[in-house]
PDB file of C-alpha atoms in Angstrom:
ATOM      1  CA  UNK A 126     -16.627  58.613 -48.849  1.00 30.00           C
ATOM      2  CA  UNK A 127     -14.946  61.224 -50.935  1.00 33.00           C
ATOM      3  CA  UNK A 128     -13.822  64.811 -50.509  1.00 34.00           C
ATOM      4  CA  UNK A 129     -16.428  67.350 -51.490  1.00 39.00           C
ATOM      5  CA  UNK A 130     -14.104  69.258 -53.826  1.00 39.00           C
ATOM      6  CA  UNK A 131     -10.860  68.457 -55.561  1.00 43.00           C
ATOM      7  CA  UNK A 132      -8.745  70.826 -57.606  1.00 46.00           C
ATOM      8  CA  UNK A 133      -6.384  69.973 -60.441  1.00 45.00           C
ATOM      9  CA  UNK A 134      -2.755  69.766 -59.315  1.00 47.00           C
ATOM     10  CA  UNK A 135      -0.608  72.748 -60.016  1.00 48.00           C
ATOM     11  CA  UNK A 136      -3.481  75.089 -60.780  1.00 48.00           C
ATOM     12  CA  UNK A 137      -3.939  78.091 -58.593  1.00 47.00           C
ATOM     13  CA  UNK A 138      -7.264  79.134 -60.112  1.00 49.00           C
ATOM     14  CA  UNK A 139      -9.857  77.668 -57.779  1.00 48.00           C
ATOM     15  CA  UNK A 140     -12.551  78.445 -60.326  1.00 49.00           C
ATOM     16  CA  UNK A 141     -11.354  75.292 -62.142  1.00 48.00           C
ATOM     17  CA  UNK A 142     -12.263  73.115 -59.146  1.00 50.00           C
ATOM     18  CA  UNK A 143     -15.193  70.782 -59.663  1.00 47.00           C
ATOM     19  CA  UNK A 144     -17.167  68.848 -57.114  1.00 46.00           C
ATOM     20  CA  UNK A 145     -15.563  65.410 -57.054  1.00 44.00           C
ATOM     21  CA  UNK A 146     -18.890  63.613 -56.859  1.00 42.00           C
ATOM     22  CA  UNK A 147     -20.028  65.301 -60.074  1.00 41.00           C
ATOM     23  CA  UNK A 148     -16.711  64.603 -61.763  1.00 38.00           C
ATOM     24  CA  UNK A 149     -16.879  60.874 -60.985  1.00 39.00           C
ATOM     25  CA  UNK A 150     -20.643  60.690 -61.337  1.00 42.00           C
ATOM     26  CA  UNK A 151     -20.562  61.332 -65.078  1.00 42.00           C
ATOM     27  CA  UNK A 152     -17.706  58.882 -65.626  1.00 41.00           C
ATOM     28  CA  UNK A 153     -19.194  56.007 -63.612  1.00 41.00           C
ATOM     29  CA  UNK A 154     -22.813  56.554 -64.606  1.00 41.00           C
ATOM     30  CA  UNK A 155     -22.234  54.802 -67.964  1.00 41.00           C
ATOM     31  CA  UNK A 156     -20.634  51.782 -66.264  1.00 42.00           C
ATOM     32  CA  UNK A 157     -23.386  51.651 -63.656  1.00 41.00           C
ATOM     33  CA  UNK A 158     -26.027  51.540 -66.391  1.00 41.00           C
ATOM     34  CA  UNK A 159     -24.210  48.674 -68.138  1.00 41.00           C
ATOM     35  CA  UNK A 160     -23.949  46.837 -64.822  1.00 42.00           C
ATOM     36  CA  UNK A 161     -27.640  47.219 -64.055  1.00 44.00           C
ATOM     37  CA  UNK A 162     -29.042  46.389 -67.499  1.00 44.00           C
ATOM     38  CA  UNK A 163     -27.118  43.184 -68.239  1.00 56.00           C
ATOM     39  CA  UNK A 164     -26.783  39.915 -66.413  1.00 68.00           C
ATOM     40  CA  UNK A 165     -24.030  40.062 -63.891  1.00 79.00           C
ATOM     41  CA  UNK A 166     -21.425  37.347 -63.613  1.00 84.00           C
ATOM     42  CA  UNK A 167     -21.399  35.659 -60.248  1.00 90.00           C
ATOM     43  CA  UNK A 168     -18.272  33.784 -59.137  1.00 93.00           C
ATOM     44  CA  UNK A 169     -18.421  29.995 -58.978  1.00 95.00           C
ATOM     45  CA  UNK A 170     -16.108  27.450 -57.356  1.00 96.00           C
ATOM     46  CA  UNK A 171     -16.366  23.872 -58.627  1.00 96.00           C
ATOM     47  CA  UNK A 172     -15.375  21.178 -56.159  1.00 96.00           C
ATOM     48  CA  UNK A 173     -14.879  17.553 -57.164  1.00 93.00           C
ATOM     49  CA  UNK A 174     -15.187  14.661 -54.737  1.00 93.00           C
ATOM     50  CA  UNK A 175     -15.220  10.923 -55.416  1.00 91.00           C
ATOM     51  CA  UNK A 176     -19.023  10.896 -55.723  1.00 94.00           C
ATOM     52  CA  UNK A 177     -20.006  14.472 -56.719  1.00 95.00           C
ATOM     53  CA  UNK A 178     -19.248  17.690 -58.481  1.00 96.00           C
ATOM     54  CA  UNK A 179     -20.300  20.572 -56.216  1.00 97.00           C
ATOM     55  CA  UNK A 180     -20.919  24.089 -57.488  1.00 97.00           C
ATOM     56  CA  UNK A 181     -20.451  26.841 -54.896  1.00 97.00           C
ATOM     57  CA  UNK A 182     -22.066  29.959 -56.385  1.00 96.00           C
ATOM     58  CA  UNK A 183     -21.360  33.171 -54.467  1.00 94.00           C
ATOM     59  CA  UNK A 184     -24.570  35.210 -54.550  1.00 90.00           C
ATOM     60  CA  UNK A 185     -25.350  36.988 -51.271  1.00 89.00           C
ATOM     61  CA  UNK A 186     -28.613  38.626 -50.241  1.00 87.00           C
ATOM     62  CA  UNK A 187     -30.958  36.858 -52.661  1.00 90.00           C
ATOM     63  CA  UNK A 188     -34.582  35.843 -52.282  1.00 91.00           C
ATOM     64  CA  UNK A 189     -34.625  32.047 -52.422  1.00 92.00           C
ATOM     65  CA  UNK A 190     -37.961  31.964 -54.289  1.00 93.00           C
ATOM     66  CA  UNK A 191     -36.425  33.760 -57.301  1.00 94.00           C
ATOM     67  CA  UNK A 192     -33.548  31.286 -57.750  1.00 95.00           C
ATOM     68  CA  UNK A 193     -33.955  28.712 -60.532  1.00 96.00           C
ATOM     69  CA  UNK A 194     -31.868  25.602 -61.152  1.00 97.00           C
ATOM     70  CA  UNK A 195     -32.871  23.848 -64.381  1.00 97.00           C
ATOM     71  CA  UNK A 196     -31.433  21.021 -66.469  1.00 96.00           C
ATOM     72  CA  UNK A 197     -32.262  20.722 -70.135  1.00 95.00           C
ATOM     73  CA  UNK A 198     -30.401  19.055 -73.002  1.00 94.00           C
ATOM     74  CA  UNK A 199     -27.510  18.059 -70.710  1.00 93.00           C
ATOM     75  CA  UNK A 200     -26.969  21.676 -69.594  1.00 95.00           C
ATOM     76  CA  UNK A 201     -27.449  22.927 -66.032  1.00 96.00           C
ATOM     77  CA  UNK A 202     -28.653  26.548 -65.882  1.00 95.00           C
ATOM     78  CA  UNK A 203     -28.661  28.540 -62.648  1.00 96.00           C
ATOM     79  CA  UNK A 204     -30.459  31.878 -62.790  1.00 95.00           C
ATOM     80  CA  UNK A 205     -31.854  34.590 -60.565  1.00 94.00           C
ATOM     81  CA  UNK A 206     -34.461  37.163 -61.536  1.00 91.00           C
ATOM     82  CA  UNK A 207     -35.432  39.508 -58.712  1.00 87.00           C
ATOM     83  CA  UNK A 208     -38.889  40.968 -58.462  1.00 81.00           C
ATOM     84  CA  UNK A 209     -38.827  44.566 -59.660  1.00 73.00           C
ATOM     85  CA  UNK A 210     -40.387  46.962 -57.180  1.00 66.00           C
ATOM     86  CA  UNK A 211     -39.844  50.667 -57.844  1.00 63.00           C
ATOM     87  CA  UNK A 212     -40.712  51.635 -54.272  1.00 58.00           C
ATOM     88  CA  UNK A 213     -37.612  49.708 -53.085  1.00 60.00           C
ATOM     89  CA  UNK A 214     -35.274  51.630 -55.392  1.00 67.00           C
ATOM     90  CA  UNK A 215     -32.503  53.360 -53.483  1.00 74.00           C
ATOM     91  CA  UNK A 216     -30.071  55.988 -54.598  1.00 80.00           C
ATOM     92  CA  UNK A 217     -26.476  55.094 -53.880  1.00 80.00           C
ATOM     93  CA  UNK A 218     -23.477  57.415 -54.149  1.00 86.00           C
ATOM     94  CA  UNK A 219     -21.359  54.372 -54.929  1.00 85.00           C
ATOM     95  CA  UNK A 220     -22.493  50.857 -55.738  1.00 77.00           C
ATOM     96  CA  UNK A 221     -19.957  48.025 -55.978  1.00 78.00           C
ATOM     97  CA  UNK A 222     -22.279  45.058 -55.673  1.00 76.00           C
ATOM     98  CA  UNK A 223     -25.820  44.284 -56.631  1.00 74.00           C
ATOM     99  CA  UNK A 224     -28.234  41.457 -56.115  1.00 78.00           C
ATOM    100  CA  UNK A 225     -29.571  41.827 -59.640  1.00 84.00           C
ATOM    101  CA  UNK A 226     -30.323  39.184 -62.244  1.00 90.00           C
ATOM    102  CA  UNK A 227     -27.744  36.614 -63.280  1.00 93.00           C
ATOM    103  CA  UNK A 228     -27.565  33.420 -65.296  1.00 94.00           C
ATOM    104  CA  UNK A 229     -24.833  30.773 -65.497  1.00 94.00           C
ATOM    105  CA  UNK A 230     -24.875  27.621 -67.624  1.00 95.00           C
ATOM    106  CA  UNK A 231     -22.745  24.481 -67.205  1.00 95.00           C
ATOM    107  CA  UNK A 232     -22.375  21.636 -69.701  1.00 94.00           C
ATOM    108  CA  UNK A 233     -22.867  18.298 -67.969  1.00 94.00           C
ATOM    109  CA  UNK A 234     -21.491  16.112 -70.806  1.00 91.00           C
ATOM    110  CA  UNK A 235     -23.312  13.009 -69.577  1.00 92.00           C
ATOM    111  CA  UNK A 236     -21.146  12.893 -66.435  1.00 93.00           C
ATOM    112  CA  UNK A 237     -23.958  13.646 -63.969  1.00 95.00           C
ATOM    113  CA  UNK A 238     -27.012  11.739 -62.747  1.00 96.00           C
ATOM    114  CA  UNK A 239     -29.529  14.483 -63.572  1.00 95.00           C
ATOM    115  CA  UNK A 240     -32.407  13.030 -61.539  1.00 95.00           C
ATOM    116  CA  UNK A 241     -30.329  13.220 -58.314  1.00 96.00           C
ATOM    117  CA  UNK A 242     -29.169  16.867 -58.464  1.00 97.00           C
ATOM    118  CA  UNK A 243     -29.818  18.851 -55.267  1.00 97.00           C
ATOM    119  CA  UNK A 244     -29.504  22.572 -54.472  1.00 97.00           C
ATOM    120  CA  UNK A 245     -29.265  24.455 -51.179  1.00 97.00           C
ATOM    121  CA  UNK A 246     -28.971  28.211 -50.540  1.00 96.00           C
ATOM    122  CA  UNK A 247     -27.478  29.304 -47.214  1.00 95.00           C
ATOM    123  CA  UNK A 248     -25.175  32.100 -46.014  1.00 93.00           C
ATOM    124  CA  UNK A 249     -25.034  33.711 -49.458  1.00 92.00           C
ATOM    125  CA  UNK A 250     -23.782  30.558 -51.204  1.00 96.00           C
ATOM    126  CA  UNK A 251     -25.905  28.502 -53.569  1.00 97.00           C
ATOM    127  CA  UNK A 252     -24.563  24.962 -53.340  1.00 98.00           C
ATOM    128  CA  UNK A 253     -25.563  22.619 -56.184  1.00 97.00           C
ATOM    129  CA  UNK A 254     -24.564  18.973 -55.756  1.00 97.00           C
ATOM    130  CA  UNK A 255     -24.188  17.019 -58.992  1.00 96.00           C
ATOM    131  CA  UNK A 256     -23.804  13.246 -58.376  1.00 97.00           C
ATOM    132  CA  UNK A 257     -21.322  11.659 -60.774  1.00 95.00           C
ATOM    133  CA  UNK A 258     -22.497   9.085 -63.278  1.00 94.00           C
ATOM    134  CA  UNK A 259     -20.292   6.037 -62.555  1.00 91.00           C
ATOM    135  CA  UNK A 260     -20.605   4.792 -66.151  1.00 91.00           C
ATOM    136  CA  UNK A 261     -19.054   7.922 -67.685  1.00 90.00           C
ATOM    137  CA  UNK A 262     -16.666   9.030 -64.906  1.00 86.00           C
ATOM    138  CA  UNK A 263     -13.728   6.734 -65.373  1.00 84.00           C
ATOM    139  CA  UNK A 264     -10.783   7.472 -63.060  1.00 80.00           C
ATOM    140  CA  UNK A 265      -7.510   8.612 -64.569  1.00 83.00           C
ATOM    141  CA  UNK A 266      -5.043   5.906 -65.478  1.00 89.00           C
ATOM    142  CA  UNK A 267      -1.280   6.313 -65.540  1.00 93.00           C
ATOM    143  CA  UNK A 268       0.305   5.067 -68.732  1.00 94.00           C
ATOM    144  CA  UNK A 269       3.935   4.044 -68.649  1.00 95.00           C
ATOM    145  CA  UNK A 270       6.167   5.784 -71.162  1.00 96.00           C
ATOM    146  CA  UNK A 271       8.780   3.515 -72.776  1.00 89.00           C
TER     147      UNK A 271
END
């Protein structure tokens, strides 16, 4: 929480004191509107094993039915569009996270067997398994330097 009132340092005139919530409310309102009107960026970890690339997308508190995982033109797109219901709108004094819409796209570059991609959402992590294409995933080779 925050203190109800805060005065400027060094000033003795308490008439200059403003409610802190109002002071911060105007400043953060602009950023909150930007956050709510654009796609948010969700963090992604990419793991590589011998057989797969695995995307771990951190996106807690989502409705599974609104998640979409699509491949088109060798690009994997993961998106989430929540159902808008005005009766569920809540007023927050401070909001640091949201389960709003997001979209992430990943170029596959022919390195994935598209017909074998799987996705699972559990414990706030969307896990997308991308099986490697053995024809295009050639292991690294050390080259001797003379």
